[in-house]
Amino acid sequence: MRIRFALAGLVAALVATGAVQAQDFKPRIVRFGYGLVDNSNQGRAARMFAQEVEKASGGKMKVRAIGNASLGSDTQMQQALIGGAQEMMVGSTATLVGLVPEMAVWDTPFLFSNAKEADVVLDGPVGDKIKAKLEAKGMVGLVYWENGFRNLTNSKRPVAKLEDLNDIKLRVMQNNVFLDSFKALGANAVPLPFSELFTALETRAVDGQENPYNTIVSSKFYEVQKYLTVTNHVYSPWIVTVSKKWWDGLSAAEKKVLQDAAIKSRDFERKDTREEAAKALADLKGKGMQVNELSAAEANRMREKLVSVNAGIAKSVGQQTWDEVNAAVQQARNA
Ligand code: TK8
């Protein structure tokens, strides 16, 4: 009896000091897919995450960061996660709307007026609540990363007023909020996966697209797009997700390593993205892009058109989610 107690005490002490931790980790290969090129904010943060996981698991968990949509477009990777054929990915929340309609709330034009508001709301209770809805669909959401405020580019003409968009064939992300938003602005909006975008721009299958400065730089859109209009029309989050099938087979220690590393990668990624964005516009001008800002009057006209899609978003995400998100934004704004 006494010996047993003593042994139990010893085991407890070993667990507390982490000495038995190695047993909590199995050798694992984690395929972590993303859509952008290796030399992008997405790629840098994916590699940082990989290093953290490897270090914290004593080399047992090896994360393979695989970019360029080599494992598939956002929606293809989601399906692979759900089926258990791939362990992890990072991609746009916008491409998850077909699975979790509430995700569309992040696509609300002009929802956030700065990155700080986005951080507070996404990392707060309502951000968590929407992220948690992924579980019922076969994925576990870990953290939101920053894609960033989106701006408009095209190869036809400078867009200085609403009417300039009229005959522009514009690639949008694959969801109805983006489709409706740009239809409301008068553009000919076409949904297309990101992985097909460069070629579509190059062959002029589409005239334009919208993405944060960082992506316009890293994906070399400046090679095939002459005009950039500073619109900052919406803040786009990325979300890091895990296959639930795979996640459910992990030990508590393994889950914690992934969760902790995800938080570190989030903080790293946001800082890196913001630093890069701060100099990206100058970079793009240097590459020959013609950049224009909208006059206050034109910005307002666009804003009014875009805000007309809000009622539809509220309907598809549900009034309660809509209200909760907007209250959280107000609170962050007034803080
Ligand atoms: C990358 C995409 C991209 C997004 C888009 O896979 O599709 O335009 O902004 O970042 O998720």
Short mmCIF file of C-alpha atoms and ligand atoms in Angstrom, two decimals:
data_model
loop_
_atom_site.label_atom_id
_atom_site.label_comp_id
_atom_site.label_asym_id
_atom_site.label_seq_id
_atom_site.Cartn_x
_atom_site.Cartn_y
_atom_site.Cartn_z
CA MET A 1 0.00 0.00 0.00
CA ARG A 2 2.67 2.42 1.06
CA ILE A 3 4.83 1.56 -1.91
CA ARG A 4 1.93 2.14 -4.22
CA PHE A 5 1.35 5.60 -2.77
CA ALA A 6 5.02 6.35 -3.06
CA LEU A 7 5.01 5.28 -6.69
CA ALA A 8 1.95 7.34 -7.42
CA GLY A 9 3.67 10.31 -5.83
CA LEU A 10 6.75 9.74 -7.94
CA VAL A 11 4.75 9.56 -11.14
CA ALA A 12 2.88 12.74 -10.21
CA ALA A 13 6.19 14.49 -9.58
CA LEU A 14 7.58 13.30 -12.91
CA VAL A 15 4.50 14.51 -14.76
CA ALA A 16 4.79 17.87 -13.03
CA THR A 17 8.41 18.28 -14.10
CA GLY A 18 7.64 17.14 -17.61
CA ALA A 19 9.94 14.15 -17.39
CA VAL A 20 7.34 11.74 -18.76
CA GLN A 21 6.23 14.12 -21.46
CA ALA A 22 7.98 12.22 -24.24
CA GLN A 23 5.44 9.42 -23.87
CA ASP A 24 2.66 11.89 -24.67
CA PHE A 25 4.01 12.48 -28.16
CA LYS A 26 3.87 10.07 -31.04
CA PRO A 27 5.95 10.61 -34.16
CA ARG A 28 3.64 12.55 -36.44
CA ILE A 29 3.82 14.24 -39.82
CA VAL A 30 1.52 17.23 -40.06
CA ARG A 31 0.76 18.48 -43.57
CA PHE A 32 -0.03 22.19 -43.25
CA GLY A 33 -1.26 23.56 -46.56
CA TYR A 34 -1.71 27.15 -47.71
CA GLY A 35 -2.51 28.96 -50.93
CA LEU A 36 0.07 31.70 -51.26
CA VAL A 37 3.67 31.36 -52.46
CA ASP A 38 6.44 30.30 -50.05
CA ASN A 39 7.79 33.83 -49.91
CA SER A 40 4.66 35.43 -48.47
CA ASN A 41 3.36 36.39 -45.05
CA GLN A 42 1.39 33.13 -45.09
CA GLY A 43 4.49 31.09 -45.86
CA ARG A 44 6.70 32.80 -43.29
CA ALA A 45 4.16 32.25 -40.52
CA ALA A 46 3.53 28.64 -41.57
CA ARG A 47 7.26 27.92 -41.28
CA MET A 48 7.44 29.69 -37.93
CA PHE A 49 4.55 27.52 -36.72
CA ALA A 50 6.35 24.41 -37.99
CA GLN A 51 9.50 25.29 -36.04
CA GLU A 52 7.56 25.97 -32.85
CA VAL A 53 5.71 22.65 -33.02
CA GLU A 54 8.85 20.69 -33.72
CA LYS A 55 10.70 22.34 -30.83
CA ALA A 56 7.86 22.01 -28.32
CA SER A 57 7.27 18.32 -29.15
CA GLY A 58 10.93 17.43 -28.84
CA GLY A 59 11.09 16.73 -32.57
CA LYS A 60 8.22 14.24 -32.50
CA MET A 61 5.73 16.33 -34.46
CA LYS A 62 7.04 17.43 -37.84
CA VAL A 63 5.02 20.06 -39.64
CA ARG A 64 5.42 20.21 -43.40
CA ALA A 65 4.40 23.69 -44.53
CA ILE A 66 3.20 23.26 -48.12
CA GLY A 67 2.32 26.42 -50.06
CA ASN A 68 1.31 27.44 -53.58
CA ALA A 69 -1.97 25.57 -53.23
CA SER A 70 0.04 22.42 -54.01
CA LEU A 71 -2.35 20.51 -51.77
CA GLY A 72 -5.32 22.19 -53.44
CA SER A 73 -7.37 25.38 -53.31
CA ASP A 74 -8.85 26.52 -50.00
CA THR A 75 -12.07 24.58 -50.54
CA GLN A 76 -10.28 21.43 -51.72
CA MET A 77 -8.05 21.48 -48.65
CA GLN A 78 -11.08 21.94 -46.39
CA GLN A 79 -12.56 18.76 -47.85
CA ALA A 80 -9.26 16.94 -47.28
CA LEU A 81 -9.27 18.05 -43.63
CA ILE A 82 -12.85 16.93 -43.16
CA GLY A 83 -12.06 13.53 -44.67
CA GLY A 84 -8.87 13.19 -42.65
CA ALA A 85 -6.59 13.07 -45.71
CA GLN A 86 -4.74 16.25 -44.62
CA GLU A 87 -4.02 17.46 -41.09
CA MET A 88 -3.93 21.27 -41.23
CA MET A 89 -4.36 24.34 -43.41
CA VAL A 90 -4.65 28.09 -43.34
CA GLY A 91 -6.97 29.93 -45.69
CA SER A 92 -9.55 32.61 -46.01
CA THR A 93 -12.61 32.56 -43.74
CA ALA A 94 -14.53 33.62 -46.86
CA THR A 95 -14.12 30.19 -48.43
CA LEU A 96 -15.66 28.54 -45.35
CA VAL A 97 -19.01 30.27 -45.71
CA GLY A 98 -20.51 27.29 -47.56
CA LEU A 99 -19.86 25.17 -44.45
CA VAL A 100 -20.36 27.71 -41.68
CA PRO A 101 -22.67 30.52 -42.88
CA GLU A 102 -21.77 32.67 -39.85
CA MET A 103 -18.25 33.11 -41.28
CA ALA A 104 -19.77 35.53 -43.80
CA VAL A 105 -19.99 38.16 -41.12
CA TRP A 106 -16.22 38.78 -41.50
CA ASP A 107 -16.85 39.74 -45.13
CA THR A 108 -19.07 42.66 -44.17
CA PRO A 109 -17.73 45.72 -46.02
CA PHE A 110 -16.09 48.25 -43.68
CA LEU A 111 -16.85 46.13 -40.58
CA PHE A 112 -13.51 46.99 -38.97
CA SER A 113 -11.92 50.39 -39.34
CA ASN A 114 -8.49 49.29 -38.17
CA ALA A 115 -6.51 46.16 -37.37
CA LYS A 116 -6.78 46.65 -33.65
CA GLU A 117 -10.57 46.35 -33.78
CA ALA A 118 -10.20 43.20 -35.85
CA ASP A 119 -7.81 41.63 -33.31
CA VAL A 120 -10.08 42.39 -30.37
CA VAL A 121 -13.23 41.05 -32.02
CA LEU A 122 -11.70 38.00 -33.73
CA ASP A 123 -9.80 36.94 -30.59
CA GLY A 124 -12.75 37.73 -28.32
CA PRO A 125 -15.86 35.71 -27.40
CA VAL A 126 -17.78 36.21 -30.64
CA GLY A 127 -14.75 35.33 -32.76
CA ASP A 128 -14.33 32.16 -30.71
CA LYS A 129 -17.99 31.30 -30.99
CA ILE A 130 -17.97 31.48 -34.79
CA LYS A 131 -14.68 29.58 -34.96
CA ALA A 132 -16.16 26.83 -32.75
CA LYS A 133 -18.93 26.22 -35.32
CA LEU A 134 -16.34 24.52 -37.52
CA GLU A 135 -16.26 21.48 -35.22
CA ALA A 136 -19.67 20.24 -36.25
CA LYS A 137 -18.37 20.37 -39.85
CA GLY A 138 -15.27 18.29 -39.20
CA MET A 139 -12.65 20.95 -38.54
CA VAL A 140 -11.12 22.55 -35.47
CA GLY A 141 -10.33 26.26 -35.76
CA LEU A 142 -7.21 27.30 -33.84
CA VAL A 143 -6.57 31.00 -34.50
CA TYR A 144 -7.28 33.81 -36.92
CA TRP A 145 -4.36 35.27 -38.83
CA GLU A 146 -4.41 38.55 -40.71
CA ASN A 147 -4.89 38.53 -44.46
CA GLY A 148 -5.61 42.24 -44.28
CA PHE A 149 -7.55 45.15 -45.71
CA ARG A 150 -8.39 44.49 -49.34
CA ASN A 151 -7.71 46.83 -52.24
CA LEU A 152 -8.77 46.77 -55.86
CA THR A 153 -6.53 46.20 -58.88
CA ASN A 154 -7.28 45.88 -62.59
CA SER A 155 -5.68 45.99 -66.00
CA LYS A 156 -8.22 48.22 -67.75
CA ARG A 157 -8.25 51.69 -66.25
CA PRO A 158 -7.81 53.67 -63.06
CA VAL A 159 -10.95 53.32 -60.99
CA ALA A 160 -11.66 56.81 -59.72
CA LYS A 161 -15.45 56.63 -59.59
CA LEU A 162 -18.14 54.02 -59.27
CA GLU A 163 -18.97 53.98 -62.99
CA ASP A 164 -15.38 53.05 -63.84
CA LEU A 165 -16.18 49.56 -62.55
CA ASN A 166 -19.06 48.99 -64.91
CA ASP A 167 -17.56 46.70 -67.51
CA ILE A 168 -14.74 45.36 -65.37
CA LYS A 169 -14.70 41.60 -65.01
CA LEU A 170 -13.62 41.17 -61.44
CA ARG A 171 -12.54 37.99 -59.72
CA VAL A 172 -14.06 37.62 -56.26
CA MET A 173 -13.69 34.97 -53.55
CA GLN A 174 -16.18 32.14 -53.71
CA ASN A 175 -19.02 33.39 -51.58
CA ASN A 176 -22.20 35.38 -51.97
CA VAL A 177 -21.17 38.37 -49.88
CA PHE A 178 -18.27 39.10 -52.21
CA LEU A 179 -20.37 38.38 -55.25
CA ASP A 180 -23.20 40.64 -54.07
CA SER A 181 -20.83 43.38 -52.92
CA PHE A 182 -19.14 43.77 -56.27
CA LYS A 183 -22.34 43.34 -58.22
CA ALA A 184 -23.73 46.18 -56.10
CA LEU A 185 -20.77 48.28 -57.22
CA GLY A 186 -21.62 47.51 -60.82
CA ALA A 187 -18.70 45.23 -61.63
CA ASN A 188 -19.04 41.97 -63.51
CA ALA A 189 -18.10 39.76 -60.54
CA VAL A 190 -16.84 36.22 -61.16
CA PRO A 191 -16.06 33.78 -58.31
CA LEU A 192 -12.79 31.93 -58.78
CA PRO A 193 -10.40 30.05 -56.48
CA PHE A 194 -7.25 31.98 -55.60
CA SER A 195 -5.10 29.23 -57.10
CA GLU A 196 -6.45 30.10 -60.57
CA LEU A 197 -6.21 33.85 -60.19
CA PHE A 198 -2.79 34.73 -61.55
CA THR A 199 -3.38 32.84 -64.80
CA ALA A 200 -6.85 34.35 -65.13
CA LEU A 201 -5.38 37.83 -64.82
CA GLU A 202 -2.50 37.05 -67.12
CA THR A 203 -4.70 35.64 -69.89
CA ARG A 204 -7.22 38.44 -69.27
CA ALA A 205 -9.95 35.95 -68.54
CA VAL A 206 -10.66 38.51 -65.81
CA ASP A 207 -9.62 42.18 -65.65
CA GLY A 208 -9.22 42.66 -61.95
CA GLN A 209 -9.23 41.35 -58.43
CA GLU A 210 -9.06 42.57 -54.86
CA ASN A 211 -6.59 41.51 -52.15
CA PRO A 212 -4.37 43.09 -49.51
CA TYR A 213 -1.17 44.86 -50.64
CA ASN A 214 0.91 41.99 -49.24
CA THR A 215 -0.67 39.49 -51.62
CA ILE A 216 -0.46 41.84 -54.61
CA VAL A 217 3.28 41.93 -53.90
CA SER A 218 3.91 38.25 -53.04
CA SER A 219 1.75 36.85 -55.85
CA LYS A 220 3.32 39.31 -58.33
CA PHE A 221 -0.05 40.62 -59.46
CA TYR A 222 1.76 43.86 -60.34
CA GLU A 223 3.14 42.01 -63.37
CA VAL A 224 -0.36 41.65 -64.81
CA GLN A 225 -2.29 44.51 -63.19
CA LYS A 226 -1.54 48.15 -63.97
CA TYR A 227 -4.01 50.01 -61.76
CA LEU A 228 -4.48 49.92 -58.03
CA THR A 229 -7.28 51.75 -56.23
CA VAL A 230 -6.96 52.23 -52.49
CA THR A 231 -10.37 51.07 -51.27
CA ASN A 232 -9.72 49.19 -48.00
CA HIS A 233 -13.26 47.92 -48.52
CA VAL A 234 -13.05 44.96 -46.17
CA TYR A 235 -10.72 43.36 -43.65
CA SER A 236 -10.09 39.70 -44.46
CA PRO A 237 -9.07 37.19 -41.80
CA TRP A 238 -7.30 33.92 -42.46
CA ILE A 239 -8.05 31.00 -40.16
CA VAL A 240 -5.80 28.11 -39.14
CA THR A 241 -7.77 24.86 -39.07
CA VAL A 242 -7.12 21.24 -38.16
CA SER A 243 -8.82 18.06 -39.34
CA LYS A 244 -11.16 17.06 -36.51
CA LYS A 245 -10.78 13.39 -37.40
CA TRP A 246 -7.05 13.70 -36.82
CA TRP A 247 -7.33 16.08 -33.85
CA ASP A 248 -9.54 13.64 -31.94
CA GLY A 249 -6.73 11.09 -31.99
CA LEU A 250 -4.15 13.42 -30.43
CA SER A 251 -3.09 13.39 -26.79
CA ALA A 252 -3.81 16.41 -24.61
CA ALA A 253 -0.12 17.31 -24.72
CA GLU A 254 -0.04 17.18 -28.52
CA LYS A 255 -3.14 19.36 -28.75
CA LYS A 256 -1.60 21.88 -26.40
CA VAL A 257 1.58 22.08 -28.47
CA LEU A 258 -0.49 22.89 -31.57
CA GLN A 259 -2.65 25.41 -29.74
CA ASP A 260 0.28 27.24 -28.15
CA ALA A 261 2.25 27.30 -31.38
CA ALA A 262 -0.82 28.58 -33.23
CA ILE A 263 -1.07 31.54 -30.86
CA LYS A 264 2.62 32.31 -31.29
CA SER A 265 2.26 32.06 -35.06
CA ARG A 266 -0.73 34.41 -34.96
CA ASP A 267 1.18 37.09 -33.10
CA PHE A 268 4.18 36.66 -35.39
CA GLU A 269 2.04 36.69 -38.53
CA ARG A 270 0.09 39.83 -37.66
CA LYS A 271 3.26 41.76 -36.86
CA ASP A 272 4.99 40.55 -40.02
CA THR A 273 1.95 41.30 -42.18
CA ARG A 274 1.59 44.82 -40.81
CA GLU A 275 5.26 45.60 -41.28
CA GLU A 276 5.14 44.33 -44.85
CA ALA A 277 1.88 46.15 -45.64
CA ALA A 278 3.35 49.42 -44.41
CA LYS A 279 5.95 49.38 -47.17
CA ALA A 280 4.10 47.39 -49.82
CA LEU A 281 2.37 50.32 -51.48
CA ALA A 282 5.70 52.02 -52.15
CA ASP A 283 6.99 48.68 -53.48
CA LEU A 284 4.05 48.39 -55.85
CA LYS A 285 4.54 51.91 -57.15
CA GLY A 286 8.20 51.06 -57.68
CA LYS A 287 7.10 48.06 -59.76
CA GLY A 288 5.17 50.41 -62.01
CA MET A 289 1.64 50.18 -60.68
CA GLN A 290 -0.42 53.31 -61.03
CA VAL A 291 -2.05 53.96 -57.66
CA ASN A 292 -5.01 56.20 -56.98
CA GLU A 293 -6.97 57.10 -53.89
CA LEU A 294 -10.69 57.75 -54.10
CA SER A 295 -12.04 61.22 -53.52
CA ALA A 296 -14.05 61.45 -50.30
CA ALA A 297 -17.25 61.82 -52.34
CA GLU A 298 -16.57 58.72 -54.47
CA ALA A 299 -15.47 56.70 -51.46
CA ASN A 300 -18.81 57.56 -49.88
CA ARG A 301 -20.78 56.57 -52.96
CA MET A 302 -19.05 53.18 -52.98
CA ARG A 303 -19.53 52.80 -49.28
CA GLU A 304 -23.26 53.40 -49.58
CA LYS A 305 -23.58 50.83 -52.36
CA LEU A 306 -21.60 48.29 -50.35
CA VAL A 307 -23.53 48.85 -47.16
CA SER A 308 -26.64 47.86 -49.11
CA VAL A 309 -25.48 44.24 -48.85
CA ASN A 310 -25.53 44.32 -45.03
CA ALA A 311 -29.16 43.29 -44.69
CA GLY A 312 -28.46 40.16 -46.74
CA ILE A 313 -25.45 39.29 -44.57
CA ALA A 314 -27.47 39.74 -41.38
CA LYS A 315 -30.06 37.39 -42.82
CA SER A 316 -27.61 34.67 -43.78
CA VAL A 317 -25.55 34.77 -40.57
CA GLY A 318 -28.63 35.20 -38.38
CA GLN A 319 -29.70 38.39 -36.63
CA GLN A 320 -28.20 37.31 -33.30
CA THR A 321 -24.70 36.76 -34.71
CA TRP A 322 -24.98 39.99 -36.66
CA ASP A 323 -25.92 41.91 -33.52
CA GLU A 324 -23.25 40.26 -31.39
CA VAL A 325 -20.52 41.03 -33.88
CA ASN A 326 -21.60 44.61 -34.34
CA ALA A 327 -21.84 45.15 -30.58
CA ALA A 328 -18.33 43.73 -30.18
CA VAL A 329 -17.03 46.08 -32.88
CA GLN A 330 -18.66 49.06 -31.18
CA GLN A 331 -17.15 48.05 -27.87
CA ALA A 332 -13.69 47.68 -29.41
CA ARG A 333 -14.09 51.04 -31.13
CA ASN A 334 -15.07 52.83 -27.94
CA ALA A 335 -12.41 51.16 -25.81
C1 TK8 B 1 -5.27 32.11 -50.34
C2 TK8 B 1 -6.59 32.90 -50.32
C3 TK8 B 1 -6.34 34.40 -50.43
C4 TK8 B 1 -7.63 35.21 -50.45
C5 TK8 B 1 -8.25 35.16 -51.82
O1 TK8 B 1 -5.53 30.75 -50.42
O2 TK8 B 1 -8.74 34.11 -52.22
O3 TK8 B 1 -8.30 36.20 -52.51
O4 TK8 B 1 -7.39 36.54 -50.11
O5 TK8 B 1 -5.54 34.82 -49.35
O6 TK8 B 1 -7.28 32.59 -49.13
#
